[in-house]
mmCIF file of C-alpha atoms and ligand atoms in Angstrom:
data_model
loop_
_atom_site.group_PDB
_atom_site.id
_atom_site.type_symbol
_atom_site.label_atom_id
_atom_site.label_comp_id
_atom_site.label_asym_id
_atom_site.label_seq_id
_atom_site.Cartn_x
_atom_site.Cartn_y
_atom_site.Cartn_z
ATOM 1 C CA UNK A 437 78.925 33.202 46.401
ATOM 2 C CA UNK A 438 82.187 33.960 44.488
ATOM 3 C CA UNK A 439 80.437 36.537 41.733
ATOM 4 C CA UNK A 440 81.154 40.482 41.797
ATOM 5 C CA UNK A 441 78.516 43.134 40.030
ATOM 6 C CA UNK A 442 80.163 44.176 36.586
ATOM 7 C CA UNK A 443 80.314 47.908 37.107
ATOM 8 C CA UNK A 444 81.853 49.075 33.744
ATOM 9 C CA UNK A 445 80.847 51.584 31.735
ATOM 10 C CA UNK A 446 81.907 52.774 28.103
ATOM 11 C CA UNK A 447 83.039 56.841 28.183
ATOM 12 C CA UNK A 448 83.729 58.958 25.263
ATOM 13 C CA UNK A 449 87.104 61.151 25.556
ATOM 14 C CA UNK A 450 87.070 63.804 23.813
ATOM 15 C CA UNK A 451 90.100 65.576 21.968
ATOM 16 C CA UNK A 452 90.697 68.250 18.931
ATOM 17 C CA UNK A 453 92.983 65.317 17.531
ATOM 18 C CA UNK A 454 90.043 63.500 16.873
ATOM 19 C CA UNK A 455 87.934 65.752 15.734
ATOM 20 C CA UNK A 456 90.163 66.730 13.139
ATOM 21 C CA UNK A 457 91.107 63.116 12.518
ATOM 22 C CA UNK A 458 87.047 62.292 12.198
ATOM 23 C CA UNK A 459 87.061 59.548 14.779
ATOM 24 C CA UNK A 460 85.529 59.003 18.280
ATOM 25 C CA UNK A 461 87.682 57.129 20.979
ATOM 26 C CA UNK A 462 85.742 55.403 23.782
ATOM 27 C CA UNK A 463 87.084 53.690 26.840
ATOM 28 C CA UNK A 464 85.504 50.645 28.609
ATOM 29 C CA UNK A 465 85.663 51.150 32.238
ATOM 30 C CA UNK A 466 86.779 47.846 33.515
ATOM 31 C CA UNK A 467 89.173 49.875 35.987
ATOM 32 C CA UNK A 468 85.864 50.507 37.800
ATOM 33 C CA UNK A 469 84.861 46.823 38.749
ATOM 34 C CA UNK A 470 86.823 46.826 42.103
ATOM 35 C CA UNK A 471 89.901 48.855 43.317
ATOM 36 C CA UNK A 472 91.285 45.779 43.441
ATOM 37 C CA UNK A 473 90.341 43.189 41.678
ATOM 38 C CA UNK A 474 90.737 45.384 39.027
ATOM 39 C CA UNK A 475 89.879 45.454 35.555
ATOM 40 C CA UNK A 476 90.784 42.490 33.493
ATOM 41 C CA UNK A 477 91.874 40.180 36.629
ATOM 42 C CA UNK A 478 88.310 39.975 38.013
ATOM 43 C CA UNK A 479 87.483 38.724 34.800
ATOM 44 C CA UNK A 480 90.594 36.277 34.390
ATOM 45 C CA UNK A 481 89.872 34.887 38.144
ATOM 46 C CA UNK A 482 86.378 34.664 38.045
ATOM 47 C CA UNK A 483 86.629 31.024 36.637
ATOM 48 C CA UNK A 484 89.692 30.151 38.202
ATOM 49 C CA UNK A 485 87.887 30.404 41.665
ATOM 50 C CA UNK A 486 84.892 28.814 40.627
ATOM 51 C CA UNK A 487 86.719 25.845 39.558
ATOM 52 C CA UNK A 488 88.621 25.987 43.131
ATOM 53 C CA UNK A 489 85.704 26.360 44.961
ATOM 54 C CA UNK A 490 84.056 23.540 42.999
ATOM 55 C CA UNK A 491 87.011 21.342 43.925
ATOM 56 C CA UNK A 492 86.620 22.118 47.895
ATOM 57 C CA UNK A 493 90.029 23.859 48.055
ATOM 58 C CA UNK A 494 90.504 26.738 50.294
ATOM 59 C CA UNK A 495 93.928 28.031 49.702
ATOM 60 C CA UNK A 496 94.979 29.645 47.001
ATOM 61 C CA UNK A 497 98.413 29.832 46.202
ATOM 62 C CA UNK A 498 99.805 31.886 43.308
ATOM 63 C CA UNK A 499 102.631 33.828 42.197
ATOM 64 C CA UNK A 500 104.044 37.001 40.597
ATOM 65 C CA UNK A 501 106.928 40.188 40.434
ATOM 66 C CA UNK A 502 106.604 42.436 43.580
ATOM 67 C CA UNK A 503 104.710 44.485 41.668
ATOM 68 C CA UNK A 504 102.183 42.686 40.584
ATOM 69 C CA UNK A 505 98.327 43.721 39.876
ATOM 70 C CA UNK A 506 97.223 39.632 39.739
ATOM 71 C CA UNK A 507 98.691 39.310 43.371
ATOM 72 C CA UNK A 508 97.091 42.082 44.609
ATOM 73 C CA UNK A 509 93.784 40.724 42.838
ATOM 74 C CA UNK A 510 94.118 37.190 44.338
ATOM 75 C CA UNK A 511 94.896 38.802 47.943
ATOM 76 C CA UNK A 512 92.000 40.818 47.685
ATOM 77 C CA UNK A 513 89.611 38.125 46.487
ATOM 78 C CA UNK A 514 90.837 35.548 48.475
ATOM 79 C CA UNK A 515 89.835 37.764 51.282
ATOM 80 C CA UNK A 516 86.143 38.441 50.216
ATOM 81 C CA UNK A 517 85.365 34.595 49.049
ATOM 82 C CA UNK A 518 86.875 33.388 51.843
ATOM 83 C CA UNK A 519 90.016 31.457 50.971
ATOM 84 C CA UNK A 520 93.449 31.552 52.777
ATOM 85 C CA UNK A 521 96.202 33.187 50.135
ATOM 86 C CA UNK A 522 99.705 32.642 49.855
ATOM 87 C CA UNK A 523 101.946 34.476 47.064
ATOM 88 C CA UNK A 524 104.980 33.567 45.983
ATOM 89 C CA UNK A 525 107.142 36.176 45.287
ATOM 90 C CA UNK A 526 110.139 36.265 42.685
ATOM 91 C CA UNK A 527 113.501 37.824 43.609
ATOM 92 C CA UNK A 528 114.645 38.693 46.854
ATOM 93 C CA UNK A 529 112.210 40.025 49.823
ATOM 94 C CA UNK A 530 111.627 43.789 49.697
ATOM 95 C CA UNK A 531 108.910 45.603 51.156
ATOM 96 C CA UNK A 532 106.562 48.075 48.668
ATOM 97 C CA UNK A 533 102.915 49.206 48.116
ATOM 98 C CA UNK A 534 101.962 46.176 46.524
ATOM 99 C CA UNK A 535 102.876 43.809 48.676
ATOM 100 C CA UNK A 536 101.906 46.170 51.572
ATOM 101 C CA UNK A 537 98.068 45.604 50.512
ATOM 102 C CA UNK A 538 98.816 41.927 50.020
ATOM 103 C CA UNK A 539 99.764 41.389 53.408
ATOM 104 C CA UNK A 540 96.751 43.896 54.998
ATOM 105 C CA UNK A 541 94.748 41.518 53.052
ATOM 106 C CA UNK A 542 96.080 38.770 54.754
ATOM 107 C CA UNK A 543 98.212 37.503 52.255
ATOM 108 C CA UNK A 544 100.803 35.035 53.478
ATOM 109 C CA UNK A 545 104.143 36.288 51.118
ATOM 110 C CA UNK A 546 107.131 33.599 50.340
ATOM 111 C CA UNK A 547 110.119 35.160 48.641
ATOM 112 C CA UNK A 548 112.145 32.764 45.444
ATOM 113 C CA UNK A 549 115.353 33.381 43.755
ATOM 114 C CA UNK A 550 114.576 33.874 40.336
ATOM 115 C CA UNK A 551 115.874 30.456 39.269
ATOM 116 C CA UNK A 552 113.752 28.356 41.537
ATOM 117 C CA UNK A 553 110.472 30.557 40.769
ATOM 118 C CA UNK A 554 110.846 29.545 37.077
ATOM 119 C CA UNK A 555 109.392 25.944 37.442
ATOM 120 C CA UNK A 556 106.309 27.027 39.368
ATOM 121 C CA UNK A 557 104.847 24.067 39.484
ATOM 122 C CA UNK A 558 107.402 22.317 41.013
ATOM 123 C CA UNK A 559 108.073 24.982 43.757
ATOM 124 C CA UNK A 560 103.790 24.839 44.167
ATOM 125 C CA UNK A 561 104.524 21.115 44.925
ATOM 126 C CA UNK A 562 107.919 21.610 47.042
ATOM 127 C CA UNK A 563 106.008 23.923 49.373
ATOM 128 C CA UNK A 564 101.945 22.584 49.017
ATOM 129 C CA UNK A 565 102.568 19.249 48.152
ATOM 130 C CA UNK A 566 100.708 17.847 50.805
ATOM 131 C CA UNK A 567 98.430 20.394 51.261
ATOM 132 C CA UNK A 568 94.994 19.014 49.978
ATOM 133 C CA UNK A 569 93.195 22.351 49.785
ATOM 134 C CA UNK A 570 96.136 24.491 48.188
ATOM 135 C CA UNK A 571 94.898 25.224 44.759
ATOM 136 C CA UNK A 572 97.649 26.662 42.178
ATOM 137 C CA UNK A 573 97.371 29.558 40.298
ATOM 138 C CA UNK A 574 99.543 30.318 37.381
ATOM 139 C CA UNK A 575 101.314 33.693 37.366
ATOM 140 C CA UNK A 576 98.890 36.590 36.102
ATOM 141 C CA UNK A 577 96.157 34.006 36.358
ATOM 142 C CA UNK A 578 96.924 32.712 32.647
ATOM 143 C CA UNK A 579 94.952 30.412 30.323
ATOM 144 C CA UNK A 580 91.853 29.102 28.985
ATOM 145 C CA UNK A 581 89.832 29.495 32.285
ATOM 146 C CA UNK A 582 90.971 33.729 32.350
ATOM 147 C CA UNK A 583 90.383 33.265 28.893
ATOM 148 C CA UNK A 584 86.733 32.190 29.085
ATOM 149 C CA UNK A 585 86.410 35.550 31.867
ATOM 150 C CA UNK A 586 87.684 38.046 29.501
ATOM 151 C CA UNK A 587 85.339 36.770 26.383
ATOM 152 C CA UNK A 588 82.389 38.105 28.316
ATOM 153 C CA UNK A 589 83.388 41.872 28.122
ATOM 154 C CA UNK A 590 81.374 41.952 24.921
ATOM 155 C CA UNK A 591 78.334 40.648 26.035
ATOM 156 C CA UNK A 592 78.434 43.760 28.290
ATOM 157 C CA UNK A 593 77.788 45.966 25.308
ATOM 158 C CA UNK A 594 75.148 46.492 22.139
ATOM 159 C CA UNK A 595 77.065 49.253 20.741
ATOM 160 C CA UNK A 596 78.822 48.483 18.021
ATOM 161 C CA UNK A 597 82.531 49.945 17.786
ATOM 162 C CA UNK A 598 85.337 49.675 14.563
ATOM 163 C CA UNK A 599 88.236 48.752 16.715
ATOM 164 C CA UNK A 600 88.995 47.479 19.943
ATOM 165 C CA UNK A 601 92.190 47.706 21.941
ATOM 166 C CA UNK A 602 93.678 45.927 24.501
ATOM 167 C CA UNK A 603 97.134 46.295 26.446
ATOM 168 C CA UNK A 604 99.009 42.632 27.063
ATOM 169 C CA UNK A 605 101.426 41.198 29.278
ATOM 170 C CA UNK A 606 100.669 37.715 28.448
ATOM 171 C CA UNK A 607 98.032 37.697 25.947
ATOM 172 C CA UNK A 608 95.314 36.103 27.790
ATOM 173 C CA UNK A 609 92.856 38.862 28.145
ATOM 174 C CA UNK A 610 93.102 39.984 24.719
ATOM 175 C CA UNK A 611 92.805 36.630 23.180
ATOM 176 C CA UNK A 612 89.481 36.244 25.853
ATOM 177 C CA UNK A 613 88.446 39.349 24.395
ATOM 178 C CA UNK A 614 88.748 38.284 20.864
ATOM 179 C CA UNK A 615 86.956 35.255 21.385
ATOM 180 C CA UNK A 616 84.345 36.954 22.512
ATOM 181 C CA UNK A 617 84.305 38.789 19.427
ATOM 182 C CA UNK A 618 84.302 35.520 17.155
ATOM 183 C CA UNK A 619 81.393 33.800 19.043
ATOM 184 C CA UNK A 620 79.351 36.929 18.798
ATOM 185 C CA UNK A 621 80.481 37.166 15.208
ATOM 186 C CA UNK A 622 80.678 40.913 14.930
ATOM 187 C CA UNK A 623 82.695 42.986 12.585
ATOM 188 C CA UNK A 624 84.649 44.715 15.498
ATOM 189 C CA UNK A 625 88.527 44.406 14.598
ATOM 190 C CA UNK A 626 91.081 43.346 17.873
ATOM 191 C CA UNK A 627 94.249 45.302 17.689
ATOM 192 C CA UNK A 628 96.916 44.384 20.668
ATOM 193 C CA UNK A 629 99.444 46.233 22.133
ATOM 194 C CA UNK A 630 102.225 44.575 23.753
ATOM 195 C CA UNK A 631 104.061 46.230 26.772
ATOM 196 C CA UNK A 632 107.219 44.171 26.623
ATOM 197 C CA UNK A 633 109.764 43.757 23.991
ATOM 198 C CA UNK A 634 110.381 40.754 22.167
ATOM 199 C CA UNK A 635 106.597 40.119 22.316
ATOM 200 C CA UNK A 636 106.491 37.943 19.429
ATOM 201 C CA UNK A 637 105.691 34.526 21.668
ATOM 202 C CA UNK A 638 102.668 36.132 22.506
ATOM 203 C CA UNK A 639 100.830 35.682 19.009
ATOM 204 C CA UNK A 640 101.101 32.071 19.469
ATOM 205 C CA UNK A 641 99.778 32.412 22.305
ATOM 206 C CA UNK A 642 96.783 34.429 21.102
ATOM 207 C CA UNK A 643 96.359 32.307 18.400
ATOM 208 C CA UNK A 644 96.048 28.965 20.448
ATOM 209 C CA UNK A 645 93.847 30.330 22.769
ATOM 210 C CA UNK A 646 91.352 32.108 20.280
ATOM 211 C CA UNK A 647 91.341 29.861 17.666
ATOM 212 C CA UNK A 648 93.764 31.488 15.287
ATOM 213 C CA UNK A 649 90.870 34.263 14.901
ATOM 214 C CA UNK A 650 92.803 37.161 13.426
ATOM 215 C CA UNK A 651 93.939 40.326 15.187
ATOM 216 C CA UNK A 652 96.651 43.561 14.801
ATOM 217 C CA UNK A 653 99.688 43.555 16.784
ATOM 218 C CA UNK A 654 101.067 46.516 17.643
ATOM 219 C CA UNK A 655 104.598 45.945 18.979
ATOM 220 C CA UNK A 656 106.298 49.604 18.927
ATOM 221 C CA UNK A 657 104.774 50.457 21.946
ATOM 222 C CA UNK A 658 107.023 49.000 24.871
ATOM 223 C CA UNK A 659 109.049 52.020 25.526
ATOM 224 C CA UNK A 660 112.092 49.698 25.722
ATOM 225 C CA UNK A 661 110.625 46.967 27.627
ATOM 226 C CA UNK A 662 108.571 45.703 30.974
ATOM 227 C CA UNK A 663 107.557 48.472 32.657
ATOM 228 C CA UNK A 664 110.090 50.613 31.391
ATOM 229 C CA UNK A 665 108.984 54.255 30.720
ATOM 230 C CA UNK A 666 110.473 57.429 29.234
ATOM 231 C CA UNK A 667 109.674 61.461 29.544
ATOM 232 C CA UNK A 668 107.638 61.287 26.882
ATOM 233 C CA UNK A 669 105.470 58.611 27.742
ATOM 234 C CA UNK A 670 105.343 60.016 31.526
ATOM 235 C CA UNK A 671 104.255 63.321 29.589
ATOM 236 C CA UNK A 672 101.299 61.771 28.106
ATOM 237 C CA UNK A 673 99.609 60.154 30.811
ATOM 238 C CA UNK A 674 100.215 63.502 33.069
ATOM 239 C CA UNK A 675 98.526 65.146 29.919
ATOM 240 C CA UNK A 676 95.967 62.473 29.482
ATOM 241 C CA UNK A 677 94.831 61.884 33.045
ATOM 242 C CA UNK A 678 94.871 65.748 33.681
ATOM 243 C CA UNK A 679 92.353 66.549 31.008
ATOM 244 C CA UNK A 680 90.036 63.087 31.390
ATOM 245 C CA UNK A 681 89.976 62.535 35.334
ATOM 246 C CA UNK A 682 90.759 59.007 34.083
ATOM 247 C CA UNK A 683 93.782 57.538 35.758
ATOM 248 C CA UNK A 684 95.983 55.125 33.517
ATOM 249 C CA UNK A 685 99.991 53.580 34.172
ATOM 250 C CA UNK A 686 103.089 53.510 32.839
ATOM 251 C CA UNK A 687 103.131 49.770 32.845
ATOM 252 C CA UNK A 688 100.008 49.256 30.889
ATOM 253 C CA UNK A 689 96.915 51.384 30.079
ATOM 254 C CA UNK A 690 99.522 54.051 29.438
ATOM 255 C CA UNK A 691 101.466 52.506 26.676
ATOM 256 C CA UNK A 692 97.922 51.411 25.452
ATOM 257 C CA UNK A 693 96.333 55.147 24.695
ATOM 258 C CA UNK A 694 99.610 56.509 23.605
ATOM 259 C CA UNK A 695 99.716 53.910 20.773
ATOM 260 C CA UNK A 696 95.708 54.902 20.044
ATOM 261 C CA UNK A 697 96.461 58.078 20.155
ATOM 262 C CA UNK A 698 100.048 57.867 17.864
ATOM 263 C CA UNK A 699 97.644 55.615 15.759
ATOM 264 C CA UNK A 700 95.271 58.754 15.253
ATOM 265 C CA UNK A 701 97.545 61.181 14.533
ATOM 266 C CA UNK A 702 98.971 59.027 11.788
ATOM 267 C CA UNK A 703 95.891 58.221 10.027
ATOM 268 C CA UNK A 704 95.955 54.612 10.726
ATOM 269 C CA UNK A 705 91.889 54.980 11.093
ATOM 270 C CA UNK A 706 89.057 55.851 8.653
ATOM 271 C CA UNK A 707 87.063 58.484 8.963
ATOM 272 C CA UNK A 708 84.572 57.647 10.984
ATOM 273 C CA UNK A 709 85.784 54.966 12.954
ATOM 274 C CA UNK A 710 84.818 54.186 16.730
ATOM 275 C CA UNK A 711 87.550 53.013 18.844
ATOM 276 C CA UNK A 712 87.100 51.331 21.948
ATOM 277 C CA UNK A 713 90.045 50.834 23.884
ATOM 278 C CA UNK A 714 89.962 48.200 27.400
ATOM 279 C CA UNK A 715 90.976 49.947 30.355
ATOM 280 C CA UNK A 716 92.017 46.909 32.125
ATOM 281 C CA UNK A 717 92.897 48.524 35.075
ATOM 282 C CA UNK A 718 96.011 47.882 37.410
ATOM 283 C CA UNK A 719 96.376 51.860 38.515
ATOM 284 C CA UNK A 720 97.877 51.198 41.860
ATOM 285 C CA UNK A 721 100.268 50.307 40.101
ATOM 286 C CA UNK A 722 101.497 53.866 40.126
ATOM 287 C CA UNK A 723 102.331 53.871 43.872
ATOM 288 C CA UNK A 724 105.550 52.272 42.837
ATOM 289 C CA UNK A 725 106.501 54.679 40.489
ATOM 290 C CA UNK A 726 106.605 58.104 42.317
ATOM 291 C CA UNK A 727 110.003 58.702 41.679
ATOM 292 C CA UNK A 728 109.477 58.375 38.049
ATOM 293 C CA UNK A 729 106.799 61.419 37.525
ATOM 294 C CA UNK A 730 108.599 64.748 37.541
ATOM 295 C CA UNK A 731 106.214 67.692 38.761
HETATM 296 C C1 LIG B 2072 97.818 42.098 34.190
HETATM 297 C C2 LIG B 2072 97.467 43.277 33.383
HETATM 298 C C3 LIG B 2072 97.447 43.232 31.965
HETATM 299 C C4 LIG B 2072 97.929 42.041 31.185
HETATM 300 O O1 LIG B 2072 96.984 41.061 30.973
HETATM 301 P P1 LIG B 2072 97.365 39.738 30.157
HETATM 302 O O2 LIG B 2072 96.166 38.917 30.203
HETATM 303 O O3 LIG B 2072 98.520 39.098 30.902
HETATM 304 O O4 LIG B 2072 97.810 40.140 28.802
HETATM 305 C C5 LIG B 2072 97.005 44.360 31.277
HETATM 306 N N1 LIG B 2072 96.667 45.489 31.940
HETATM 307 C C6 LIG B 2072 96.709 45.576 33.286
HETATM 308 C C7 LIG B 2072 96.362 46.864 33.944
HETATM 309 C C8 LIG B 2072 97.112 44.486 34.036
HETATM 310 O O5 LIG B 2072 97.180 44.585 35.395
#
């Protein structure tokens, strides 16, 4: 059966900024729903592996950076529902954490030049072609079917929170999530941070794949790009994960709370607003950035 137990719980974090500021900031555990099918790709593969298995494939081929969370995800769950798994890898072959736990999860690992990875279905064809139970996967898992996965995160809860923020890459979980929001027709307001600059394609996409429901984009969060970082961002998640226990990355979750909490301190919120901010996990993630944190 290709279904996992939705272990996420919402925590309160508690701060003297927001006391002072009058608000309460929660965060929704979805970190906690597998090491490794982590957070918000368990949700956007859930579907996408239904729908494979419901077609009788077996292989799953997909594709991503060399760091990337959604390969790690497919690896893993390839391996515990049983399908073979083959990512294809942009750039030229290296060797790093990520892939390291790809491979130990029997990931088969093909390395493009960055031109040829661009048309990934044509390279899925090139290479699978004539391989009847290869089943393609678009990079980070994107699209209506991830879509449909992330709009169930609010069916988890009864609470009801102000706000609700989500870190993007593509846009695909936080349109899912807002969605969600729409069919349950609550009053919660989706705010999105963007981790890459130049982010402005992604509101299209959120709008075509949520209905043009309508949502806050915060794009002065991506520390100068893709998984780019600075001091003072490395600052505040040393600060942050020191005085939570809650682990979060450069790449994502990080950029997410320090917008919440550069939100806070600038009185974006009312007085007596609950926030509830989508840990959408990805932490190992941090393996590959060692050299970055300076102790
Ligand atoms: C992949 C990933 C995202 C981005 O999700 P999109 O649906 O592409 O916007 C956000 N956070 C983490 C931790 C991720 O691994």
């Amino acid at each position: 059966m290709i279904d996992l137990p939705i272990y996420s719980p919402v925590e309160e974090i508690s701060n003297p900024l927001f006391s002072s500021k009058g608000v309460q900031l929660f965060i929704k555990r979805d970190d906690m729903i597998h090491p490794f099918i982590s957070g918000n790709k368990w949700r956007k593969l859930k579907y996408i592996l239904l729908e494979a298995k419901k077609l009788h494939k077996k292989h799953l081929v997909t594709f991503g950076g060399a760091h990337s969370n959604h390969l790690i995800a497919t690896a893993c769950a390839a391996a515990k529902f049983g399908f073979k798994s083959t990512g294809i890898v942009r750039g030229e072959k290296v060797e790093n954490e990520t892939l390291l736990l790809c491979s130990l999860f029997g990931m088969q690992l093909i390395f493009e030049d960055r031109e040829s990875y661009r048309d990934k279905p044509a390279l899925f064809k090139r290479q699978f072609g004539n391989d009847q139970e290869a089943f393609f996967i678009d990079e980070g898992g994107s699209g209506s079917l991830a879509a449909t996965g992330c709009s169930e995160l609010l069916d988890e809860h009864t609470e009801a929170y102000d706000h609700l923020f989500c870190a993007a890459g593509t846009g695909t979980t936080a349109a899912g999530i807002l969605s969600g929001i729409n069919r349950k027709s609550i009053a919660t307001k989706m705010h999105v941070v963007p981790v890459l600059k130049g982010a402005d394609f992604m509101k299209q996409e959120i709008d075509k794949l949520s209905n043009g429901a309508s949502f806050e984009f915060h794009s002065g969060y991506h520390f100068g790009g893709y998984a780019k970082t600075s001091d003072e961002l490395l600052n505040f998640i040393k600060d942050f994960t020191s005085s939570t226990g809650i682990l979060i990355d450069p790449v994502y979750t990080g950029k997410l709370v320090f917008a919440i909490y550069d939100l806070i301190s600038k009185d974006y919120f009312a007085r007596g607003s609950r926030i509830l901010a989508v840990h959408t996990g990805g932490i190992t993630g941090i393996l590959g950035m060692a050299d970055r944190f300076k102790f």
